[in-house]
């Protein structure tokens, strides 16, 4: 696999806050692709959950590899990455996903990245917000996307860490605390119109209830799929009007994240707020990476005049051609 070129050393004083949102996080790839075209180079990145994964891969020079992997996903391929566990603190171990990340990022430390990087996690015992700024990059990502009840918590420095979306879904505050002169936030849960437009037509799809069924599985893999009894119980619905167990858990987290995002951004507003139009895409529709990436690019382009104007005001120079 051809290695991607790492992003240039930042010099703009721009802090980028990448929010959580499960599959919708692929929109971040599109945002960063748009930034690259316009010469926008963040000086620091803070990411929560999927935002931490995208931000870390970008700074590691692996955005192209991540995009290629995302575009290759099908519903069944996503299912194949899930290692189900019955007797653990999470239904999914996450080891297969971690192995995939390790394949590209093995041994990389946050300190090795070309710009400051922060992942946001939550201390399971105290509920405190935890900023991870040093150490193994993959471990930091894993802690940030450890959805409670879904993925097992990550033990780090004597604490059990879970998904940062529970405390700071769009980590503008982390960028501001580290001294960013202007902050751009990418919010994956702000498209209320998109959510409402399809509400009556396909409610289950919007919130990601029904992600796997027999039609999602290649014929040659049907017998293997049938053997995953726990997975089938988690993802299947008894009837079309009821959610799956997994759908209820994930959608409940999304409600918390949506309400908390509004509250925190009201008190900690970014200088530029990017809101991709992706509310019509379910939280677990990872197979829609192409549409999500395109939507992220479009959202960044819609806001590019604001970004360039903010750069002039806060930084006093043009972001293009540093």
Coordinates of C-alpha atoms in Angstrom, one line a residue:
X1 CA 0.0 0.0 0.0
X2 CA 1.3 3.4 -1.0
X3 CA 2.1 5.5 2.0
X4 CA 0.2 8.9 2.2
X5 CA 2.2 12.0 2.6
X6 CA 1.8 13.5 6.1
X7 CA 0.2 16.9 6.4
X8 CA 2.7 19.8 6.3
X9 CA 3.8 21.3 9.6
X10 CA 1.0 23.6 10.6
X11 CA 1.6 27.4 11.0
X12 CA -1.8 28.9 11.1
X13 CA -3.0 28.9 14.7
X14 CA -6.2 27.0 13.8
X15 CA -7.7 24.6 16.2
X16 CA -10.0 21.9 14.7
X17 CA -12.6 20.2 16.9
X18 CA -13.9 16.9 15.3
X19 CA -17.1 15.7 16.8
X20 CA -18.4 12.2 17.4
X21 CA -21.2 10.5 15.4
X22 CA -20.4 6.9 14.5
X23 CA -20.6 6.3 10.8
X24 CA -21.3 9.9 10.1
X25 CA -17.7 10.6 11.2
X26 CA -16.6 9.7 7.6
X27 CA -17.8 13.3 6.8
X28 CA -14.7 14.5 8.6
X29 CA -12.6 13.0 5.8
X30 CA -14.4 15.2 3.3
X31 CA -13.9 18.3 5.5
X32 CA -10.1 17.6 5.7
X33 CA -9.9 17.0 1.9
X34 CA -11.5 20.4 1.3
X35 CA -9.2 22.0 3.8
X36 CA -6.2 20.5 1.9
X37 CA -7.4 22.0 -1.4
X38 CA -7.6 25.5 0.2
X39 CA -4.3 25.2 2.1
X40 CA -6.1 25.2 5.5
X41 CA -3.7 23.4 8.0
X42 CA -4.8 23.0 11.6
X43 CA -2.2 23.8 14.2
X44 CA -3.9 21.4 16.6
X45 CA -6.7 18.9 16.5
X46 CA -9.1 17.6 19.3
X47 CA -11.3 14.7 18.5
X48 CA -14.1 12.8 20.2
X49 CA -15.0 9.2 19.3
X50 CA -14.9 8.8 15.5
X51 CA -13.5 12.3 15.4
X52 CA -10.5 11.1 17.3
X53 CA -10.0 8.3 14.8
X54 CA -10.2 10.6 11.8
X55 CA -8.0 13.3 13.4
X56 CA -5.4 10.9 14.4
X57 CA -5.2 9.3 11.0
X58 CA -4.9 12.7 9.4
X59 CA -2.0 13.8 11.5
X60 CA -0.3 10.4 11.0
X61 CA -0.5 10.9 7.2
X62 CA -2.9 8.0 6.8
X63 CA -6.1 9.8 5.7
X64 CA -5.9 8.3 2.2
X65 CA -5.6 4.8 3.6
X66 CA -8.5 5.5 5.9
X67 CA -10.6 6.8 3.0
X68 CA -9.9 3.7 0.9
X69 CA -10.8 1.5 3.8
X70 CA -14.0 3.4 4.5
X71 CA -15.1 3.2 0.8
X72 CA -14.5 -0.6 0.8
X73 CA -17.0 -1.2 3.7
X74 CA -20.2 -3.1 3.2
X75 CA -22.7 -4.0 5.9
X76 CA -21.4 -7.5 6.2
X77 CA -17.7 -6.3 6.3
X78 CA -18.6 -4.1 9.2
X79 CA -20.2 -7.0 10.9
X80 CA -17.1 -9.1 10.4
X81 CA -15.0 -6.6 12.4
X82 CA -17.2 -7.1 15.4
X83 CA -15.9 -9.6 17.9
X84 CA -18.9 -10.3 20.2
X85 CA -18.4 -11.1 23.9
X86 CA -20.9 -12.3 26.4
X87 CA -19.0 -12.1 29.7
X88 CA -17.3 -8.7 29.5
X89 CA -18.0 -5.0 30.2
X90 CA -18.9 -4.5 26.5
X91 CA -20.8 -6.6 23.9
X92 CA -18.0 -6.0 21.4
X93 CA -14.3 -6.5 22.2
X94 CA -13.1 -4.2 19.5
X95 CA -9.9 -6.2 19.0
X96 CA -10.4 -6.7 15.2
X97 CA -10.9 -3.0 14.7
X98 CA -7.8 -2.2 16.8
X99 CA -5.8 -4.8 14.8
X100 CA -6.8 -2.9 11.6
X101 CA -5.7 0.4 13.1
X102 CA -2.5 -1.2 14.4
X103 CA -1.7 -2.4 10.9
X104 CA -1.3 1.1 9.8
X105 CA -0.3 3.0 13.0
X106 CA 1.6 0.4 14.9
X107 CA 3.8 1.9 17.6
X108 CA 3.0 5.5 16.7
X109 CA 2.9 7.8 19.7
X110 CA 0.9 11.0 19.9
X111 CA 4.1 12.8 20.6
X112 CA 5.3 11.7 17.1
X113 CA 2.6 13.6 15.3
X114 CA 3.4 16.9 13.5
X115 CA 0.9 18.9 15.5
X116 CA -0.7 18.7 19.0
X117 CA -3.5 16.1 19.2
X118 CA -6.0 15.4 21.9
X119 CA -8.6 12.6 22.2
X120 CA -11.5 13.0 24.6
X121 CA -12.6 10.2 26.9
X122 CA -14.7 9.8 30.0
X123 CA -13.6 8.4 33.3
X124 CA -16.2 5.7 34.0
X125 CA -15.8 6.0 37.8
X126 CA -15.9 9.8 38.3
X127 CA -17.6 11.0 35.1
X128 CA -14.7 13.4 34.6
X129 CA -13.7 14.5 31.1
X130 CA -10.2 13.1 30.2
X131 CA -7.9 14.7 27.7
X132 CA -5.3 12.2 26.3
X133 CA -2.4 14.1 24.9
X134 CA 0.5 11.6 25.2
X135 CA 1.1 7.9 24.7
X136 CA 0.1 5.3 22.1
X137 CA -2.1 6.7 19.4
X138 CA -4.2 3.7 18.8
X139 CA -4.9 3.3 22.5
X140 CA -6.0 6.9 22.7
X141 CA -8.4 6.5 19.8
X142 CA -9.8 3.3 21.3
X143 CA -10.5 4.9 24.6
X144 CA -12.3 7.8 22.9
X145 CA -14.7 5.5 20.9
X146 CA -15.5 3.0 23.7
X147 CA -19.3 3.3 23.6
X148 CA -20.7 2.3 27.0
X149 CA -22.2 -1.2 26.9
X150 CA -21.0 -1.7 23.3
X151 CA -17.1 -1.6 23.5
X152 CA -15.3 -2.6 26.6
X153 CA -13.7 0.3 28.6
X154 CA -10.0 1.0 28.1
X155 CA -7.8 0.9 31.2
X156 CA -5.2 3.7 31.2
X157 CA -3.2 5.2 34.1
X158 CA -5.4 3.4 36.7
X159 CA -8.7 4.6 35.2
X160 CA -11.3 3.0 33.1
X161 CA -12.1 5.2 30.1
X162 CA -15.2 5.2 27.9
X163 CA -16.5 7.3 24.9
X164 CA -15.8 11.0 25.2
X165 CA -19.1 11.9 23.6
X166 CA -20.7 11.4 27.0
X167 CA -19.0 14.6 28.3
X168 CA -17.7 16.6 25.3
X169 CA -19.1 15.6 21.9
X170 CA -17.5 18.4 19.9
X171 CA -14.3 19.4 21.8
X172 CA -14.1 23.1 21.1
X173 CA -13.0 23.7 24.7
X174 CA -9.9 21.5 24.3
X175 CA -8.8 23.6 21.3
X176 CA -9.4 26.8 23.1
X177 CA -7.6 25.6 26.3
X178 CA -4.5 24.8 24.2
X179 CA -4.4 28.2 22.8
X180 CA -5.9 28.0 19.3
X181 CA -6.3 31.5 18.0
X182 CA -9.4 30.5 16.0
X183 CA -11.4 27.3 16.3
X184 CA -13.3 25.4 13.7
X185 CA -15.9 22.8 14.9
X186 CA -17.3 20.0 12.8
X187 CA -20.6 18.9 14.3
X188 CA -22.1 15.7 12.9
X189 CA -25.4 15.9 14.8
X190 CA -26.7 19.3 13.8
X191 CA -28.7 18.4 10.7
X192 CA -32.1 18.4 12.3
X193 CA -33.8 19.1 9.0
X194 CA -32.2 16.1 7.4
X195 CA -33.4 13.9 10.3
X196 CA -36.9 15.3 10.1
X197 CA -37.3 15.0 6.3
X198 CA -37.1 11.3 6.3
X199 CA -38.7 10.7 9.7
X200 CA -42.1 9.5 8.5
X201 CA -40.7 7.4 5.7
X202 CA -38.0 5.4 7.4
X203 CA -37.5 6.1 11.1
X204 CA -35.6 2.9 11.7
X205 CA -33.0 3.8 9.1
X206 CA -32.4 7.3 10.5
X207 CA -31.4 6.1 13.9
X208 CA -29.7 3.0 12.7
X209 CA -31.9 0.3 14.1
X210 CA -31.8 -2.3 11.3
X211 CA -28.3 -2.5 10.1
X212 CA -28.0 -6.2 9.3
X213 CA -30.3 -8.8 7.8
X214 CA -29.9 -11.8 5.5
X215 CA -29.9 -9.5 2.4
X216 CA -26.8 -7.8 3.7
X217 CA -24.8 -11.0 3.7
X218 CA -23.2 -12.6 0.6
X219 CA -24.7 -16.0 -0.3
X220 CA -21.3 -17.7 0.4
X221 CA -21.3 -16.3 3.9
X222 CA -24.9 -17.1 4.9
X223 CA -23.9 -20.1 7.1
X224 CA -21.3 -18.1 8.9
X225 CA -23.7 -15.2 9.6
X226 CA -26.3 -17.7 10.9
X227 CA -23.8 -19.0 13.4
X228 CA -23.4 -15.5 15.0
X229 CA -26.5 -16.0 17.2
X230 CA -25.5 -13.1 19.6
X231 CA -24.9 -10.7 16.8
X232 CA -28.2 -11.6 15.1
X233 CA -30.1 -11.0 18.4
X234 CA -28.3 -7.6 18.8
X235 CA -29.0 -6.3 15.4
X236 CA -32.2 -7.8 14.3
X237 CA -35.7 -6.4 14.9
X238 CA -38.7 -8.6 15.9
X239 CA -40.8 -6.6 13.5
X240 CA -40.4 -3.5 11.3
X241 CA -42.0 -1.2 13.9
X242 CA -39.6 -2.1 16.7
X243 CA -35.9 -1.3 17.2
X244 CA -33.1 -3.7 17.7
X245 CA -31.3 -3.9 21.0
X246 CA -28.2 -2.4 19.5
X247 CA -30.2 0.3 17.9
X248 CA -31.8 1.4 21.2
X249 CA -28.4 1.6 22.9
X250 CA -26.7 3.5 20.1
X251 CA -29.6 5.9 19.6
X252 CA -29.9 6.6 23.3
X253 CA -26.3 7.7 23.3
X254 CA -26.9 9.9 20.2
X255 CA -29.8 11.7 22.1
X256 CA -27.4 12.4 25.0
X257 CA -24.7 13.6 22.6
X258 CA -27.1 15.8 20.6
X259 CA -28.4 17.6 23.7
X260 CA -25.0 18.0 25.3
X261 CA -23.5 19.3 22.0
X262 CA -26.1 22.1 21.9
X263 CA -25.4 23.0 25.5
X264 CA -21.6 23.0 25.3
X265 CA -21.4 24.9 22.0
X266 CA -23.7 27.5 23.4
X267 CA -21.2 28.2 26.2
X268 CA -18.1 27.5 24.1
X269 CA -18.9 28.6 20.6
X270 CA -16.4 28.0 17.8
X271 CA -15.4 30.7 15.4
X272 CA -16.6 28.6 12.5
X273 CA -19.3 25.9 12.9
X274 CA -19.4 23.3 10.1
X275 CA -22.6 21.2 10.0
X276 CA -22.7 18.6 7.2
X277 CA -26.2 17.7 5.9
X278 CA -26.1 14.1 6.9
X279 CA -29.1 13.7 9.2
X280 CA -30.8 11.4 6.8
X281 CA -28.0 8.8 7.1
X282 CA -28.2 6.3 10.0
X283 CA -25.6 6.3 12.7
X284 CA -24.6 2.7 11.7
X285 CA -24.7 3.0 7.9
X286 CA -20.9 2.7 7.5
X287 CA -21.4 1.5 3.9
X288 CA -22.4 5.0 2.9
X289 CA -18.9 6.4 3.3
X290 CA -18.8 7.9 -0.2
X291 CA -22.0 10.0 0.4
X292 CA -20.7 11.0 3.8
X293 CA -17.3 12.1 2.5
X294 CA -18.9 14.1 -0.3
X295 CA -21.3 15.7 2.2
X296 CA -18.3 16.7 4.4
X297 CA -16.5 18.3 1.5
X298 CA -19.7 20.2 0.5
X299 CA -20.1 21.5 4.1
X300 CA -16.6 22.7 4.3
X301 CA -16.9 24.4 0.9
X302 CA -20.1 26.2 2.0
X303 CA -18.2 27.6 5.0
X304 CA -14.9 28.3 3.3
X305 CA -15.6 32.0 2.9
X306 CA -16.3 32.2 6.7
X307 CA -13.1 30.3 7.4
X308 CA -11.0 32.6 5.3
X309 CA -12.6 35.7 6.7
X310 CA -12.0 34.3 10.3
X311 CA -8.4 33.7 9.4
X312 CA -8.0 37.3 8.3
X313 CA -9.6 38.6 11.5
X314 CA -8.0 36.2 14.1
X315 CA -4.6 35.4 12.4
X316 CA -4.1 38.4 10.2
X317 CA -3.0 36.5 7.1
X318 CA -4.3 34.2 4.4
X319 CA -4.6 30.4 5.0
X320 CA -3.6 29.8 1.4
X321 CA 0.0 29.2 0.5
X322 CA 1.7 29.3 3.9

